[in-house]
mmCIF file of C-alpha atoms in Angstrom:
data_model
loop_
_atom_site.group_PDB
_atom_site.id
_atom_site.type_symbol
_atom_site.label_atom_id
_atom_site.label_comp_id
_atom_site.label_asym_id
_atom_site.label_seq_id
_atom_site.Cartn_x
_atom_site.Cartn_y
_atom_site.Cartn_z
ATOM 1 C CA MET A 1 -19.085 30.164 -25.024
ATOM 2 C CA LEU A 2 -21.465 27.306 -24.148
ATOM 3 C CA ALA A 3 -19.594 25.025 -26.552
ATOM 4 C CA ALA A 4 -16.303 25.827 -24.792
ATOM 5 C CA VAL A 5 -17.807 25.029 -21.376
ATOM 6 C CA LEU A 6 -19.239 21.731 -22.666
ATOM 7 C CA CYS A 7 -15.903 20.861 -24.246
ATOM 8 C CA VAL A 8 -14.046 21.515 -20.986
ATOM 9 C CA GLY A 9 -16.629 19.446 -19.086
ATOM 10 C CA VAL A 10 -16.212 16.518 -21.472
ATOM 11 C CA LEU A 11 -12.415 16.701 -21.252
ATOM 12 C CA ALA A 12 -12.514 16.882 -17.464
ATOM 13 C CA GLY A 13 -14.776 13.829 -17.363
ATOM 14 C CA CYS A 14 -12.323 11.885 -19.499
ATOM 15 C CA ALA A 15 -9.372 12.795 -17.311
ATOM 16 C CA ALA A 16 -11.058 12.114 -13.975
ATOM 17 C CA PRO A 17 -9.499 9.432 -11.771
ATOM 18 C CA GLY A 18 -11.191 6.091 -12.100
ATOM 19 C CA GLY A 19 -11.867 6.700 -15.803
ATOM 20 C CA SER A 20 -14.487 4.795 -17.737
ATOM 21 C CA GLY A 21 -12.306 1.789 -18.416
ATOM 22 C CA GLY A 22 -14.750 -0.515 -16.595
ATOM 23 C CA ALA A 23 -14.019 -2.944 -13.835
ATOM 24 C CA PRO A 24 -10.771 -4.830 -14.116
ATOM 25 C CA THR A 25 -11.042 -8.506 -14.892
ATOM 26 C CA SER A 26 -9.019 -11.105 -13.089
ATOM 27 C CA GLY A 27 -7.669 -12.458 -16.373
ATOM 28 C CA ALA A 28 -6.223 -9.119 -17.533
ATOM 29 C CA SER A 29 -2.679 -9.126 -18.792
ATOM 30 C CA SER A 30 0.078 -7.052 -17.224
ATOM 31 C CA THR A 31 -0.077 -4.652 -20.171
ATOM 32 C CA GLU A 32 -3.841 -4.231 -19.802
ATOM 33 C CA SER A 33 -3.457 -3.637 -16.042
ATOM 34 C CA ALA A 34 -0.720 -1.046 -16.617
ATOM 35 C CA THR A 35 -2.820 0.656 -19.296
ATOM 36 C CA ARG A 36 -5.931 0.804 -17.077
ATOM 37 C CA SER A 37 -3.865 2.236 -14.226
ATOM 38 C CA ALA A 38 -2.225 4.791 -16.526
ATOM 39 C CA GLU A 39 -5.668 5.915 -17.732
ATOM 40 C CA SER A 40 -6.821 6.502 -14.163
ATOM 41 C CA GLY A 41 -3.668 8.131 -12.842
ATOM 42 C CA ALA A 42 -1.470 5.499 -11.189
ATOM 43 C CA ALA A 43 0.680 3.788 -13.795
ATOM 44 C CA ILE A 44 1.992 0.465 -12.560
ATOM 45 C CA GLU A 45 4.758 -0.522 -14.920
ATOM 46 C CA ASN A 46 5.713 -3.842 -13.314
ATOM 47 C CA PRO A 47 2.544 -5.215 -11.720
ATOM 48 C CA LYS A 48 2.808 -7.748 -8.925
ATOM 49 C CA ASP A 49 0.620 -10.836 -8.387
ATOM 50 C CA LEU A 50 -0.663 -10.332 -4.874
ATOM 51 C CA GLY A 51 -3.160 -13.144 -5.421
ATOM 52 C CA ALA A 52 -0.220 -15.568 -5.416
ATOM 53 C CA VAL A 53 0.489 -14.673 -1.771
ATOM 54 C CA SER A 54 -1.363 -16.895 0.682
ATOM 55 C CA ASN A 55 0.402 -15.840 3.890
ATOM 56 C CA ALA A 56 1.151 -12.178 4.618
ATOM 57 C CA CYS A 57 3.753 -13.243 7.193
ATOM 58 C CA THR A 58 5.967 -14.487 4.349
ATOM 59 C CA LEU A 59 6.177 -11.028 2.789
ATOM 60 C CA LEU A 60 9.283 -10.215 4.833
ATOM 61 C CA THR A 61 12.336 -12.422 5.118
ATOM 62 C CA GLY A 62 14.308 -13.010 8.317
ATOM 63 C CA ARG A 63 17.148 -10.954 6.862
ATOM 64 C CA GLN A 64 14.820 -8.028 6.135
ATOM 65 C CA LEU A 65 13.360 -8.174 9.632
ATOM 66 C CA GLY A 66 16.926 -8.091 10.999
ATOM 67 C CA GLU A 67 17.672 -5.001 8.895
ATOM 68 C CA LEU A 68 14.631 -3.336 10.445
ATOM 69 C CA GLY A 69 15.706 -4.282 13.957
ATOM 70 C CA MET A 70 12.590 -6.402 14.483
ATOM 71 C CA ASN A 71 13.273 -9.511 16.527
ATOM 72 C CA ALA A 72 9.683 -10.454 17.419
ATOM 73 C CA GLU A 73 7.792 -13.338 15.846
ATOM 74 C CA PRO A 74 4.878 -12.404 13.584
ATOM 75 C CA THR A 75 1.267 -12.852 14.602
ATOM 76 C CA TYR A 76 -0.884 -14.203 11.813
ATOM 77 C CA ARG A 77 -4.431 -12.904 12.170
ATOM 78 C CA GLU A 78 -7.301 -15.337 11.811
ATOM 79 C CA GLU A 79 -9.669 -12.947 10.039
ATOM 80 C CA ALA A 80 -9.176 -11.794 6.466
ATOM 81 C CA MET A 81 -9.631 -8.042 6.150
ATOM 82 C CA LEU A 82 -9.159 -7.187 2.489
ATOM 83 C CA GLY A 83 -8.707 -10.534 0.839
ATOM 84 C CA ILE A 84 -5.674 -12.045 2.560
ATOM 85 C CA ARG A 85 -5.211 -12.328 6.306
ATOM 86 C CA PRO A 86 -2.895 -9.607 7.660
ATOM 87 C CA CYS A 87 0.251 -10.203 9.662
ATOM 88 C CA ASP A 88 1.439 -8.213 12.708
ATOM 89 C CA TRP A 89 4.891 -7.686 14.202
ATOM 90 C CA SER A 90 5.220 -5.991 17.586
ATOM 91 C CA GLY A 91 8.622 -5.305 19.114
ATOM 92 C CA ASP A 92 9.872 -3.242 22.019
ATOM 93 C CA ARG A 93 10.407 -0.080 19.944
ATOM 94 C CA PHE A 94 7.853 -0.246 17.125
ATOM 95 C CA ALA A 95 5.128 -2.360 15.551
ATOM 96 C CA PHE A 96 3.732 -2.808 12.075
ATOM 97 C CA THR A 97 1.057 -4.713 10.198
ATOM 98 C CA ILE A 98 1.121 -5.853 6.577
ATOM 99 C CA ILE A 99 -2.292 -6.056 4.933
ATOM 100 C CA PRO A 100 -2.416 -7.414 1.371
ATOM 101 C CA ASP A 101 -5.509 -5.860 -0.235
ATOM 102 C CA THR A 102 -7.060 -7.738 -3.151
ATOM 103 C CA LYS A 103 -10.618 -6.449 -2.522
ATOM 104 C CA SER A 104 -10.558 -2.620 -2.518
ATOM 105 C CA GLY A 105 -9.656 -2.008 -6.152
ATOM 106 C CA GLY A 106 -6.045 -0.825 -5.871
ATOM 107 C CA ILE A 107 -4.467 2.563 -5.281
ATOM 108 C CA ASP A 108 -6.717 4.310 -7.816
ATOM 109 C CA GLU A 109 -9.717 3.703 -5.567
ATOM 110 C CA LEU A 110 -7.986 5.744 -2.842
ATOM 111 C CA TYR A 111 -6.808 8.395 -5.325
ATOM 112 C CA ALA A 112 -10.409 8.797 -6.554
ATOM 113 C CA THR A 113 -11.684 9.665 -3.055
ATOM 114 C CA ASP A 114 -10.830 12.000 -0.232
ATOM 115 C CA ASN A 115 -10.299 8.975 2.072
ATOM 116 C CA HIS A 116 -13.567 9.652 3.883
ATOM 117 C CA GLY A 117 -12.497 13.189 4.776
ATOM 118 C CA ARG A 118 -9.201 12.111 6.337
ATOM 119 C CA GLY A 119 -7.100 12.932 3.291
ATOM 120 C CA TYR A 120 -3.881 11.339 2.142
ATOM 121 C CA GLU A 121 -0.582 12.355 0.632
ATOM 122 C CA ARG A 122 0.451 10.846 -2.699
ATOM 123 C CA THR A 123 3.951 9.428 -2.763
ATOM 124 C CA GLU A 124 5.933 6.668 -4.408
ATOM 125 C CA VAL A 125 7.550 3.553 -2.957
ATOM 126 C CA ALA A 126 10.203 1.752 -5.027
ATOM 127 C CA ASP A 127 8.716 3.145 -8.271
ATOM 128 C CA TYR A 128 5.160 2.091 -7.333
ATOM 129 C CA PRO A 129 2.338 4.612 -6.768
ATOM 130 C CA ALA A 130 1.527 5.009 -3.096
ATOM 131 C CA ALA A 131 -0.142 7.188 -0.502
ATOM 132 C CA TRP A 132 0.392 7.991 3.155
ATOM 133 C CA VAL A 133 -2.866 7.871 5.091
ATOM 134 C CA ARG A 134 -3.882 8.019 8.753
ATOM 135 C CA ARG A 135 -0.722 9.934 9.548
ATOM 136 C CA THR A 136 0.117 11.093 13.087
ATOM 137 C CA ASP A 137 3.350 11.785 14.985
ATOM 138 C CA LEU A 138 3.636 8.097 15.849
ATOM 139 C CA THR A 139 1.671 6.236 13.166
ATOM 140 C CA CYS A 140 1.283 6.070 9.412
ATOM 141 C CA ARG A 141 -0.247 3.747 6.866
ATOM 142 C CA ALA A 142 1.546 3.439 3.529
ATOM 143 C CA LYS A 143 -0.739 2.079 0.816
ATOM 144 C CA VAL A 144 1.175 0.909 -2.269
ATOM 145 C CA GLY A 145 -0.467 -0.035 -5.565
ATOM 146 C CA VAL A 146 0.973 -3.297 -6.885
ATOM 147 C CA SER A 147 -1.443 -3.827 -9.788
ATOM 148 C CA ALA A 148 -4.553 -2.185 -11.202
ATOM 149 C CA ASP A 149 -6.733 -3.950 -8.649
ATOM 150 C CA ALA A 150 -4.496 -4.722 -5.654
ATOM 151 C CA SER A 151 -2.387 -2.913 -3.077
ATOM 152 C CA VAL A 152 -0.382 -3.570 0.059
ATOM 153 C CA ASP A 153 -0.921 -1.573 3.229
ATOM 154 C CA VAL A 154 1.781 -1.221 5.867
ATOM 155 C CA HIS A 155 0.542 0.261 9.149
ATOM 156 C CA PHE A 156 3.497 1.449 11.218
ATOM 157 C CA THR A 157 3.512 2.586 14.859
ATOM 158 C CA SER A 158 6.578 3.947 16.641
ATOM 159 C CA TYR A 159 6.814 3.734 20.421
ATOM 160 C CA ARG A 160 8.662 7.061 20.414
ATOM 161 C CA GLU A 161 11.692 5.350 18.926
ATOM 162 C CA PRO A 162 14.161 8.112 17.899
ATOM 163 C CA GLU A 163 15.452 6.046 14.953
ATOM 164 C CA ARG A 164 11.873 5.623 13.732
ATOM 165 C CA SER A 165 10.586 9.142 14.431
ATOM 166 C CA GLN A 166 9.226 9.494 10.867
ATOM 167 C CA PRO A 167 6.499 6.828 10.768
ATOM 168 C CA CYS A 168 5.587 7.338 7.098
ATOM 169 C CA GLU A 169 9.189 6.886 6.010
ATOM 170 C CA SER A 170 9.383 3.720 8.129
ATOM 171 C CA ALA A 171 6.123 2.400 6.645
ATOM 172 C CA SER A 172 7.474 3.107 3.151
ATOM 173 C CA GLU A 173 10.792 1.388 3.948
ATOM 174 C CA ILE A 174 8.939 -1.741 5.049
ATOM 175 C CA ALA A 175 6.636 -1.575 2.015
ATOM 176 C CA ALA A 176 9.677 -1.413 -0.307
ATOM 177 C CA MET A 177 10.999 -4.588 1.318
ATOM 178 C CA VAL A 178 7.604 -6.282 0.936
ATOM 179 C CA LEU A 179 7.488 -5.415 -2.770
ATOM 180 C CA LYS A 180 10.662 -7.437 -3.341
ATOM 181 C CA ASN A 181 8.873 -10.556 -2.088
ATOM 182 C CA ILE A 182 5.671 -10.373 -4.143
ATOM 183 C CA PRO A 183 5.918 -12.309 -7.423
ATOM 184 C CA ALA A 184 5.594 -10.474 -10.729
ATOM 185 C CA ALA A 185 2.229 -10.691 -12.484
#
């Protein structure tokens, strides 16, 4: 009986998110990054190189902004939050912020926690592991894992816009557009 309990405990430890694969190195190959992510729960089959992005405001094209119905100019923040300075768009009907995160350890770091008691809902955006966090009737943050150690956050706020009444779906739509503009690792 004790042997069975110990065996289950060992197996559970091996399967726990975050695994014992060690800290990712910046020189890891795409295959190594995908393998580390698969071991910890969020397989990223086609990792992106978020480190190659120097300006978050370039993560959406003019055409994509037109598709969203956003006609406002972006505001490039002076302070870096999670590695790369975020970019804000604020229109008459909704607003959103794109935050490239190269410092928090990727989506697995969120999956391994309870988000400081606030919870999150696992989802997927354009075949990339993601989560919806800080969700309300008008706001949502979509966090999308782009590699084993990086993610992109899209914070979306609706100003009671009927076409954008599902803020998490809107955040995910924007995140899917952003993914198209991040170079492959």
